[in-house]
Amino acid sequence: MLTATPFADLSARMTGRVVSPSDPGWDATRRVFNLATDLRPAAVALPRDVNDVIAAVEYAGANGLRVAPQATGHNADALGSLEDVLLVDVRELQHVSIDPVARRVRVGAGVKWERVVPQLSDFGLAALHGSSPDVGIAGYSLGGGMGWLARKYGLQTNSVTAMELVTADGRAARVDAENEPELFWALRGGNGNFGLVTAIEFAVYPVENLYAGAMFFPFERAGEVLHVWTELLPTLPDELMTWAKLLQFPDAPDVPEPVRGGSFTVVFGAFLGSAGEGRTLLRPARDLGPTIDTFAVVPPAALGEMAMDPPDPLPFVSTTALLSDLPRPGVDELVSAAGPGSGSPLAMVELRQMGGALGRRSPEAGARATLPGSLAMLSLGVAEDEASAATARTYLESVERAVLPYHTGDYANFVMEPADASSFFDADTWARLRQVKALYDPSDLFKGNHHIPPAELS
Ligand SMILES: Cc1cc2nc3c(=O)[nH]c(=O)nc-3n(C[C@H](O)[C@H](O)[C@H](O)COP(=O)(O)OP(=O)(O)OC[C@H]3O[C@@H](n4cnc5c(N)ncnc54)[C@H](O)[C@@H]3O)c2cc1C
């Protein structure tokens, strides 16, 4: 337990800032994407380079503090209590370099997807980013990373080719398939438990154009649309990934006019193929007669914001589950829980089609090689105050009950609360992760968003 907090010593060793609770910028510095999250670390260190990171790691170790690495705070809720924890926030590590010929990207650990997706698109390249341009590449990649091209190319973490990090003993290392391969394996899925990542290098893919967009249907047609969509899924190739969402938009100025304040059932899709073939594949959904249809031939940059995730921080509560499938009774239960007539205030009930490369284990993969199930569910309710949070939680519980018979696992990136991380992995992977943790961080200095404790070495 730290009795005195001489952060001035750490400040003196760093070129970046250290912000502690008595500093004027404290509340702004500890604020994260979910405004309902109240992060209270001992202090926040904001390194500007690797030497700053080493200073922060050494300082924490010498002063009885643990270290929680953070890039954007999108998964900060999962951290739990940060008492006696130094939050090392890498937001200022903003280096980006793109080699379009080698199809390799190297970014500082603070870089968000929005910095690289448009640039890559100009080169006819696409990365395996997810639904929100505001998410950090580091946390997304360390936990897995499921985006629009996941059925074709798998999880982003398995396209990572190297990571640069500072280990618990204050050593700067670059790890890849040849150098410290066990640590490289563990980092790809083991979240922030193994070190403080300063840079990530990853492969990107040649994509000139896609056939992609969204079909909006009235909210009232949720059951009908979801039935057609779930029946369509087994017929679709890996080149096409579709998501279905129940979306209830706020009546707010930053929401585009045609959907502002409205509730919809939406089928999204991204197809690595021609418009003609895409139209044929999606015909059963389109035959239902969408009221808005945005599908078009688009450059990869269009995928950055296609999911219409909230662009700005907001207070929310959420739930998630990976589902083996969702047969007709499951669709009906889900629509009863959160669809028309349910009274649900939930802003989003999202179902992502999985399968394809997400279910195929490659020998080169990291700890998060695959994800089980054929659908990923993520639901979210806005929590402006205690009453709205309680109401949203009630509806989220109804959603959980509706899909419970099909629940086959959980995906760490979507779990936004403290959880037992062993449940994300099979027994062998979990045991191996704990062995790597014992080798590289035996005193459990690093507090990742989903905790992996060191194995007890005999
Ligand atoms: C609006 C929204 C949309 C999302 N969409 C998707 C999606 O489409 N697909 C998907 O897979 N996930 C998605 N997610 C989940 C997201 O990928 C996770 O929340 C991820 O952990 C966020 O990473 P981050 O770096 O932005 O957040 P952070 O909270 O900063 O990081 C999350 C964790 O990663 C680790 N970490 C971060 N930086 C470092 C570092 N430098 N060194 C070591 N460890 C580090 C830490 O353990 C940290 O707690 C979404 C989340 C939100 C809120």
Coordinates of C-alpha atoms and ligand atoms in Angstrom, one line a residue:
M1 CA 0.0 0.0 0.0
L2 CA 1.4 3.4 -1.0
T3 CA 1.3 5.8 1.9
A4 CA 3.0 8.8 0.2
T5 CA 2.6 9.4 -3.5
P6 CA 5.8 11.2 -4.7
F7 CA 4.7 11.4 -8.3
A8 CA 7.0 14.4 -8.6
D9 CA 9.8 11.8 -8.8
L10 CA 8.1 10.2 -11.8
S11 CA 7.4 13.5 -13.5
A12 CA 11.0 14.4 -13.2
R13 CA 12.0 11.2 -15.0
M14 CA 9.5 11.6 -17.9
T15 CA 9.2 14.0 -20.8
G16 CA 5.4 13.3 -20.7
R17 CA 3.0 14.4 -18.0
V18 CA 1.9 12.7 -14.8
V19 CA -1.6 13.8 -13.6
S20 CA -2.7 12.9 -10.1
P21 CA -6.0 13.5 -8.2
S22 CA -5.0 16.9 -6.9
D23 CA -4.1 18.3 -10.3
P24 CA -6.5 20.6 -12.2
G25 CA -6.7 18.3 -15.3
W26 CA -7.6 15.2 -13.2
D27 CA -11.2 14.7 -14.2
A28 CA -10.6 15.4 -17.9
T29 CA -7.6 13.1 -18.0
R30 CA -9.4 10.1 -16.3
R31 CA -12.5 10.4 -18.4
V32 CA -13.1 7.6 -20.9
F33 CA -15.6 6.8 -23.7
N34 CA -18.2 5.4 -21.3
L35 CA -19.1 8.5 -19.3
A36 CA -20.7 6.2 -16.7
T37 CA -17.2 4.9 -15.8
D38 CA -15.5 6.5 -12.8
L39 CA -11.8 5.6 -13.1
R40 CA -9.9 6.3 -9.9
P41 CA -6.3 5.2 -10.4
A42 CA -3.5 6.5 -8.1
A43 CA -2.4 8.7 -11.0
V44 CA -2.3 8.8 -14.8
A45 CA 1.1 8.8 -16.6
L46 CA 1.1 10.0 -20.2
P47 CA 4.3 8.8 -21.7
R48 CA 5.7 10.5 -24.9
D49 CA 8.2 7.8 -25.7
V50 CA 9.6 4.4 -24.7
N51 CA 11.9 5.9 -22.1
D52 CA 8.9 7.5 -20.4
V53 CA 7.1 4.1 -20.4
I54 CA 10.2 2.4 -18.8
A55 CA 10.3 5.2 -16.2
A56 CA 6.6 4.6 -15.4
V57 CA 6.9 0.8 -15.2
E58 CA 10.0 1.0 -12.9
Y59 CA 8.4 3.7 -10.7
A60 CA 5.3 1.6 -10.2
G61 CA 7.3 -1.5 -9.4
A62 CA 9.4 0.4 -6.9
N63 CA 6.5 2.0 -5.2
G64 CA 4.1 -0.9 -4.7
L65 CA 1.8 0.2 -7.5
R66 CA 0.5 -2.0 -10.3
V67 CA 0.3 -0.7 -13.9
A68 CA -2.8 -0.6 -16.0
P69 CA -2.0 0.1 -19.7
Q70 CA -4.7 2.1 -21.5
A71 CA -4.9 3.6 -25.0
T72 CA -8.4 5.1 -25.4
G73 CA -10.4 3.7 -22.4
H74 CA -13.0 2.0 -24.6
N75 CA -12.8 -1.1 -22.4
A76 CA -12.0 0.7 -19.1
D77 CA -15.1 -0.6 -17.3
A78 CA -13.5 -4.1 -17.4
L79 CA -10.6 -2.9 -15.2
G80 CA -12.5 -2.9 -12.0
S81 CA -10.9 -1.1 -9.0
L82 CA -7.7 0.9 -9.8
E83 CA -6.7 1.5 -6.2
D84 CA -2.9 1.4 -6.0
V85 CA -2.7 1.3 -9.7
L86 CA -0.8 3.6 -12.0
L87 CA -2.8 4.1 -15.2
V88 CA -0.3 4.4 -18.1
D89 CA -2.2 6.1 -20.9
V90 CA -0.4 5.9 -24.2
R91 CA -2.6 8.4 -26.1
E92 CA 0.4 10.5 -27.0
L93 CA 2.2 7.6 -28.8
Q94 CA 0.9 8.7 -32.2
H95 CA 3.4 7.5 -34.8
V96 CA 1.9 6.1 -38.0
S97 CA 3.9 4.6 -40.9
I98 CA 2.4 2.8 -43.8
D99 CA 4.3 0.7 -46.3
P100 CA 1.8 0.2 -49.1
V101 CA 4.1 -2.1 -51.1
A102 CA 4.8 -4.5 -48.2
R103 CA 1.2 -4.0 -47.0
R104 CA 2.5 -3.3 -43.5
V105 CA 1.4 -0.7 -41.0
R106 CA 3.3 0.3 -37.8
V107 CA 1.5 2.5 -35.3
G108 CA 2.2 3.9 -31.9
A109 CA 0.0 2.3 -29.3
G110 CA -2.2 5.4 -28.9
V111 CA -3.4 5.5 -32.5
K112 CA -7.1 5.0 -33.2
W113 CA -8.4 3.3 -36.3
E114 CA -9.6 6.6 -37.7
R115 CA -6.0 7.7 -38.3
V116 CA -5.2 4.8 -40.7
V117 CA -8.4 3.6 -42.3
P118 CA -8.8 6.5 -44.8
Q119 CA -5.1 6.6 -45.7
L120 CA -5.0 2.8 -46.3
S121 CA -8.1 3.2 -48.5
D122 CA -6.3 5.7 -50.7
F123 CA -3.7 3.0 -51.3
G124 CA -6.4 0.4 -52.2
L125 CA -5.8 -1.4 -48.8
A126 CA -8.0 -2.3 -45.9
A127 CA -7.2 -3.2 -42.3
L128 CA -9.2 -5.5 -40.1
H129 CA -10.7 -2.7 -38.0
G130 CA -14.1 -2.9 -36.3
S131 CA -17.3 -0.8 -36.1
S132 CA -15.9 2.3 -34.5
P133 CA -13.2 4.6 -35.9
D134 CA -12.7 5.9 -32.3
V135 CA -11.5 2.5 -31.0
G136 CA -7.7 2.2 -30.3
I137 CA -5.7 -0.2 -32.5
A138 CA -3.8 -1.5 -29.4
G139 CA -6.6 -2.6 -27.2
Y140 CA -8.7 -3.9 -30.2
S141 CA -5.7 -6.0 -31.4
L142 CA -4.7 -7.3 -28.0
G143 CA -8.2 -8.6 -27.3
G144 CA -8.9 -10.1 -30.8
G145 CA -10.5 -7.5 -33.1
M146 CA -13.6 -8.5 -35.1
G147 CA -14.5 -6.3 -38.0
W148 CA -16.2 -6.3 -41.3
L149 CA -13.7 -8.5 -43.1
A150 CA -13.4 -11.1 -40.2
R151 CA -15.1 -13.9 -42.0
K152 CA -12.5 -13.7 -44.8
Y153 CA -9.4 -12.7 -42.9
G154 CA -10.1 -13.6 -39.3
L155 CA -9.3 -11.6 -36.2
Q156 CA -7.1 -8.5 -36.4
T157 CA -4.8 -10.0 -33.7
N158 CA -3.7 -12.7 -36.0
S159 CA -2.7 -10.1 -38.6
V160 CA -0.3 -8.5 -36.1
T161 CA 3.2 -9.2 -37.2
A162 CA 5.2 -7.6 -34.4
M163 CA 4.7 -5.7 -31.1
E164 CA 7.1 -3.4 -29.3
L165 CA 6.6 -3.3 -25.5
V166 CA 8.1 -2.6 -22.1
T167 CA 8.1 -5.7 -19.9
A168 CA 7.6 -5.9 -16.1
D169 CA 11.4 -5.7 -15.5
G170 CA 11.6 -2.4 -17.5
R171 CA 13.1 -3.9 -20.7
A172 CA 12.1 -2.6 -24.1
A173 CA 11.5 -5.5 -26.5
R174 CA 10.3 -6.1 -30.0
V175 CA 8.6 -9.5 -30.2
D176 CA 7.4 -11.4 -33.3
A177 CA 7.2 -14.9 -34.6
E178 CA 11.0 -15.3 -34.3
N179 CA 11.8 -13.2 -31.3
E180 CA 10.3 -14.3 -28.0
P181 CA 7.5 -16.2 -29.8
E182 CA 5.8 -17.3 -26.6
L183 CA 5.3 -13.7 -25.5
F184 CA 4.2 -12.8 -29.0
W185 CA 1.6 -15.6 -28.9
A186 CA 0.3 -14.5 -25.5
L187 CA 0.0 -10.8 -26.5
R188 CA -2.3 -11.8 -29.4
G189 CA -5.4 -12.3 -27.3
G190 CA -4.1 -11.9 -23.8
N191 CA -4.9 -8.2 -23.6
G192 CA -2.8 -5.9 -21.4
N193 CA -1.5 -8.6 -19.0
F194 CA 2.0 -9.1 -20.4
G195 CA 3.5 -5.7 -20.8
L196 CA 3.0 -2.2 -21.9
V197 CA 2.8 -2.1 -25.7
T198 CA 4.4 1.0 -27.3
A199 CA 3.9 0.1 -31.0
I200 CA 2.1 -2.5 -33.1
E201 CA 2.9 -3.6 -36.6
F202 CA 0.3 -5.4 -38.7
A203 CA -0.6 -6.7 -42.2
V204 CA -3.3 -5.1 -44.3
Y205 CA -5.1 -6.4 -47.4
P206 CA -5.6 -5.3 -51.0
V207 CA -9.2 -4.1 -51.3
E208 CA -10.0 -1.6 -54.1
N209 CA -13.8 -1.5 -53.6
L210 CA -16.5 -3.4 -51.8
Y211 CA -20.2 -3.7 -52.2
A212 CA -21.4 -2.5 -48.8
G213 CA -24.1 -0.6 -47.0
A214 CA -27.3 -1.0 -44.9
M215 CA -30.9 -1.8 -45.5
F216 CA -33.3 0.0 -43.1
F217 CA -36.7 -1.5 -42.3
P218 CA -39.3 -0.2 -39.8
F219 CA -38.6 -1.3 -36.2
E220 CA -42.0 -3.0 -36.3
R221 CA -40.8 -5.5 -38.9
A222 CA -38.0 -6.8 -36.6
G223 CA -39.3 -10.4 -36.3
E224 CA -39.8 -10.8 -40.1
V225 CA -36.5 -9.3 -41.0
L226 CA -34.5 -11.2 -38.4
H227 CA -36.1 -14.5 -39.5
V228 CA -35.2 -13.9 -43.2
W229 CA -31.7 -12.7 -42.2
T230 CA -30.9 -15.7 -39.9
E231 CA -32.1 -18.1 -42.6
L232 CA -29.9 -16.4 -45.2
L233 CA -26.7 -16.7 -43.2
P234 CA -25.7 -20.3 -44.0
T235 CA -25.9 -19.5 -47.7
L236 CA -23.4 -16.6 -47.6
P237 CA -19.7 -16.9 -48.6
D238 CA -16.8 -15.8 -46.3
E239 CA -16.4 -12.8 -48.6
L240 CA -19.7 -11.4 -47.2
M241 CA -20.2 -10.4 -43.6
T242 CA -23.6 -9.2 -42.5
W243 CA -24.8 -7.8 -39.2
A244 CA -28.4 -7.2 -38.1
K245 CA -29.3 -4.5 -35.6
L246 CA -32.3 -3.1 -33.8
L247 CA -31.3 0.6 -33.6
Q248 CA -33.1 3.3 -31.7
F249 CA -31.5 6.6 -32.5
P250 CA -31.7 9.6 -30.1
D251 CA -33.4 12.8 -31.4
A252 CA -30.0 14.6 -31.4
P253 CA -28.4 17.0 -33.9
D254 CA -25.4 14.7 -34.5
V255 CA -27.7 11.9 -35.8
P256 CA -28.3 12.1 -39.6
E257 CA -31.7 13.5 -40.5
P258 CA -33.3 10.4 -42.1
V259 CA -32.8 8.3 -39.0
R260 CA -32.8 10.9 -36.2
G261 CA -35.1 10.0 -33.4
G262 CA -36.3 6.9 -35.3
S263 CA -36.3 3.1 -34.5
F264 CA -35.2 0.7 -37.2
T265 CA -34.3 -2.9 -37.9
V266 CA -31.2 -2.8 -40.1
V267 CA -29.3 -5.3 -42.1
F268 CA -25.7 -4.3 -42.8
G269 CA -23.3 -6.0 -45.1
A270 CA -19.7 -5.7 -46.5
F271 CA -19.0 -7.9 -49.6
L272 CA -15.5 -8.4 -51.1
G273 CA -17.0 -8.9 -54.6
S274 CA -19.0 -7.3 -57.3
A275 CA -22.3 -5.4 -56.9
G276 CA -24.1 -7.9 -59.1
E277 CA -23.0 -10.9 -57.0
G278 CA -23.6 -9.0 -53.8
R279 CA -27.1 -8.1 -54.9
T280 CA -27.9 -11.8 -55.7
L281 CA -26.6 -13.0 -52.3
L282 CA -28.7 -10.4 -50.4
R283 CA -31.8 -10.7 -52.5
P284 CA -34.0 -12.3 -49.8
A285 CA -33.3 -9.4 -47.5
R286 CA -33.9 -6.8 -50.2
D287 CA -37.1 -8.5 -51.3
L288 CA -38.6 -7.4 -48.0
G289 CA -38.6 -3.9 -49.3
P290 CA -36.2 -1.7 -47.2
T291 CA -37.3 1.9 -46.7
I292 CA -33.7 3.1 -47.0
D293 CA -31.1 1.1 -48.9
T294 CA -27.5 2.5 -48.9
F295 CA -25.7 -0.5 -50.5
A296 CA -23.3 0.7 -53.1
V297 CA -19.8 0.1 -54.5
V298 CA -17.6 1.9 -52.0
P299 CA -13.9 2.2 -51.1
P300 CA -12.7 0.5 -47.9
A301 CA -12.8 3.9 -46.1
A302 CA -16.6 3.6 -46.1
L303 CA -16.4 0.7 -43.6
G304 CA -14.9 3.0 -41.0
E305 CA -18.2 4.6 -39.9
M306 CA -20.7 2.3 -41.7
A307 CA -22.0 0.7 -38.5
M308 CA -23.2 4.1 -37.2
D309 CA -21.6 3.7 -33.8
P310 CA -21.9 6.7 -31.5
P311 CA -19.0 9.0 -32.4
D312 CA -18.8 10.8 -29.0
P313 CA -18.4 9.6 -25.4
L314 CA -21.7 8.7 -23.7
P315 CA -22.8 6.9 -20.6
F316 CA -24.0 3.3 -21.3
V317 CA -24.5 -0.2 -20.0
S318 CA -24.1 -3.2 -22.2
T319 CA -24.2 -7.0 -22.4
T320 CA -22.8 -9.5 -24.9
A321 CA -22.8 -13.2 -25.8
L322 CA -21.5 -15.5 -28.5
L323 CA -24.3 -17.7 -29.8
S324 CA -24.1 -21.1 -31.3
D325 CA -27.0 -20.0 -33.6
L326 CA -30.4 -18.3 -33.3
P327 CA -33.2 -20.5 -34.5
R328 CA -36.7 -19.2 -35.0
P329 CA -37.8 -19.5 -31.4
G330 CA -34.7 -17.6 -30.3
V331 CA -35.4 -14.8 -32.8
D332 CA -39.0 -14.6 -31.4
E333 CA -37.7 -14.4 -27.8
L334 CA -35.2 -11.7 -28.7
V335 CA -37.8 -9.6 -30.5
S336 CA -40.2 -10.0 -27.5
A337 CA -37.4 -8.9 -25.2
A338 CA -36.2 -5.8 -27.1
G339 CA -38.3 -5.4 -30.3
P340 CA -41.5 -3.6 -31.1
G341 CA -44.0 -3.6 -28.3
S342 CA -41.5 -4.5 -25.7
G343 CA -41.0 -0.9 -24.5
S344 CA -37.3 -1.4 -24.8
P345 CA -35.2 1.8 -24.6
L346 CA -32.1 0.0 -25.7
A347 CA -30.2 2.0 -28.3
M348 CA -28.7 -1.1 -29.9
V349 CA -29.2 -4.9 -30.1
E350 CA -26.6 -6.1 -32.5
L351 CA -26.0 -9.5 -34.1
R352 CA -22.9 -10.1 -36.1
Q353 CA -22.6 -13.0 -38.4
M354 CA -19.4 -15.0 -37.5
G355 CA -18.0 -18.2 -39.0
G356 CA -15.6 -18.4 -41.9
A357 CA -12.1 -17.6 -40.9
L358 CA -13.2 -16.8 -37.4
G359 CA -13.7 -20.5 -36.8
R360 CA -10.5 -21.7 -38.5
R361 CA -7.4 -22.1 -36.4
S362 CA -4.2 -21.2 -38.3
P363 CA -0.9 -22.6 -36.9
E364 CA 0.6 -19.1 -36.7
A365 CA -2.3 -17.7 -34.7
G366 CA -1.9 -16.2 -31.2
A367 CA -3.8 -17.1 -28.0
R368 CA -7.1 -15.8 -29.5
A369 CA -7.0 -18.0 -32.6
T370 CA -10.7 -18.3 -33.2
L371 CA -14.1 -17.4 -31.7
P372 CA -16.8 -20.0 -31.0
G373 CA -20.3 -19.7 -32.3
S374 CA -22.0 -18.4 -35.4
L375 CA -23.3 -15.0 -34.0
A376 CA -21.9 -12.4 -31.7
M377 CA -24.5 -10.4 -29.8
L378 CA -23.7 -6.9 -28.4
S379 CA -26.5 -4.8 -26.8
L380 CA -26.2 -1.4 -25.3
G381 CA -28.5 1.0 -23.4
V382 CA -27.9 4.7 -22.6
A383 CA -27.5 5.4 -18.9
E384 CA -28.0 9.1 -18.4
D385 CA -28.8 8.6 -14.7
E386 CA -29.5 5.9 -12.2
A387 CA -33.1 5.4 -13.3
S388 CA -32.3 5.1 -17.0
A389 CA -29.4 2.8 -16.2
A390 CA -31.7 0.5 -14.1
T391 CA -34.3 0.4 -16.9
A392 CA -31.6 -0.4 -19.5
R393 CA -30.2 -3.1 -17.3
T394 CA -33.6 -4.7 -16.9
Y395 CA -34.0 -4.9 -20.7
L396 CA -30.4 -6.1 -21.2
E397 CA -31.2 -8.9 -18.7
S398 CA -34.3 -9.8 -20.9
V399 CA -32.0 -9.9 -23.9
E400 CA -29.6 -12.2 -22.1
R401 CA -32.4 -14.5 -21.1
A402 CA -33.7 -14.6 -24.6
V403 CA -30.4 -15.8 -26.1
L404 CA -29.3 -17.9 -23.1
P405 CA -30.2 -21.3 -24.7
Y406 CA -27.7 -20.5 -27.5
H407 CA -24.9 -18.9 -25.4
T408 CA -21.7 -20.6 -26.3
G409 CA -19.0 -18.3 -25.0
D410 CA -17.9 -14.7 -24.6
Y411 CA -15.7 -12.4 -26.6
A412 CA -13.3 -10.4 -24.4
N413 CA -13.4 -7.2 -26.5
F414 CA -17.2 -7.0 -26.1
V415 CA -17.2 -7.8 -22.3
M416 CA -17.2 -4.3 -20.7
E417 CA -17.2 -5.3 -17.1
P418 CA -14.9 -7.2 -14.8
A419 CA -15.1 -10.9 -15.7
D420 CA -13.4 -14.3 -15.1
A421 CA -11.1 -14.2 -18.1
S422 CA -10.6 -18.0 -18.0
S423 CA -14.0 -18.3 -19.5
F424 CA -12.8 -16.7 -22.7
F425 CA -10.3 -19.5 -23.4
D426 CA -10.1 -23.3 -23.6
A427 CA -8.3 -25.0 -20.7
D428 CA -5.0 -25.5 -22.6
T429 CA -4.8 -21.9 -23.8
W430 CA -5.6 -20.6 -20.4
A431 CA -2.9 -22.7 -18.8
R432 CA -0.3 -21.6 -21.4
L433 CA -1.3 -17.9 -20.9
R434 CA -0.7 -18.3 -17.2
Q435 CA 2.7 -19.9 -17.8
V436 CA 3.7 -17.0 -20.1
K437 CA 2.5 -14.5 -17.5
A438 CA 4.5 -16.3 -14.8
L439 CA 7.6 -16.1 -17.0
Y440 CA 7.2 -12.4 -18.0
D441 CA 5.3 -10.9 -15.1
P442 CA 5.5 -13.2 -12.1
S443 CA 4.6 -10.4 -9.6
D444 CA 1.5 -9.5 -11.6
L445 CA 2.5 -5.9 -12.2
F446 CA 0.3 -5.4 -15.2
K447 CA -3.4 -5.2 -14.7
G448 CA -5.0 -5.9 -18.0
N449 CA -8.7 -5.3 -18.7
H450 CA -9.3 -9.0 -18.3
H451 CA -7.0 -10.4 -15.7
I452 CA -4.7 -13.4 -16.4
P453 CA -2.9 -14.4 -13.1
P454 CA 0.6 -15.9 -13.2
A455 CA 0.8 -19.7 -12.9
E456 CA 2.2 -20.9 -9.7
L457 CA 5.7 -22.2 -10.8
S458 CA 6.9 -25.3 -8.9
Ligands
LIG1 C1 -18.2 1.9 -29.6 C2 -17.4 0.6 -29.6 C3 -17.3 -0.1 -30.7 C4 -16.6 -1.3 -30.7 N1 -16.5 -2.1 -31.8 C5 -15.7 -3.2 -31.8 C6 -15.6 -4.0 -33.0 O1 -16.2 -3.8 -34.0 N2 -14.9 -5.2 -32.9 C7 -14.2 -5.5 -31.8 O2 -13.5 -6.5 -31.8 N3 -14.3 -4.8 -30.7 C8 -15.0 -3.6 -30.7 N4 -15.1 -2.9 -29.6 C9 -14.5 -3.3 -28.4 C10 -13.0 -2.8 -28.4 O3 -12.3 -3.5 -29.3 C11 -12.4 -3.0 -27.0 O4 -13.1 -2.3 -26.1 C12 -10.9 -2.7 -26.9 O5 -10.4 -3.2 -25.7 C13 -10.7 -1.2 -27.0 O6 -9.4 -1.0 -27.2 P1 -8.9 0.5 -26.8 O7 -7.4 0.5 -27.0 O8 -9.7 1.5 -27.6 O9 -9.4 0.7 -25.3 P2 -8.6 0.7 -23.9 O10 -9.7 0.7 -22.9 O11 -7.6 1.8 -23.9 O12 -7.8 -0.7 -24.0 C14 -8.4 -1.9 -23.6 C15 -7.4 -2.7 -22.9 O13 -6.4 -3.1 -23.9 C16 -5.2 -3.2 -23.2 N5 -4.3 -2.1 -23.7 C17 -4.6 -1.0 -24.3 N6 -3.5 -0.3 -24.7 C18 -2.5 -1.1 -24.3 C19 -1.1 -0.9 -24.4 N7 -0.5 0.1 -24.9 N8 -0.3 -1.9 -23.8 C20 -0.8 -3.0 -23.3 N9 -2.2 -3.1 -23.2 C21 -3.0 -2.2 -23.7 C22 -5.4 -2.9 -21.7 O14 -5.6 -4.1 -21.0 C23 -6.7 -2.1 -21.8 O15 -7.5 -2.2 -20.6 C24 -15.9 -1.7 -29.5 C25 -16.0 -1.0 -28.4 C26 -16.8 0.2 -28.4 C27 -16.9 1.0 -27.1

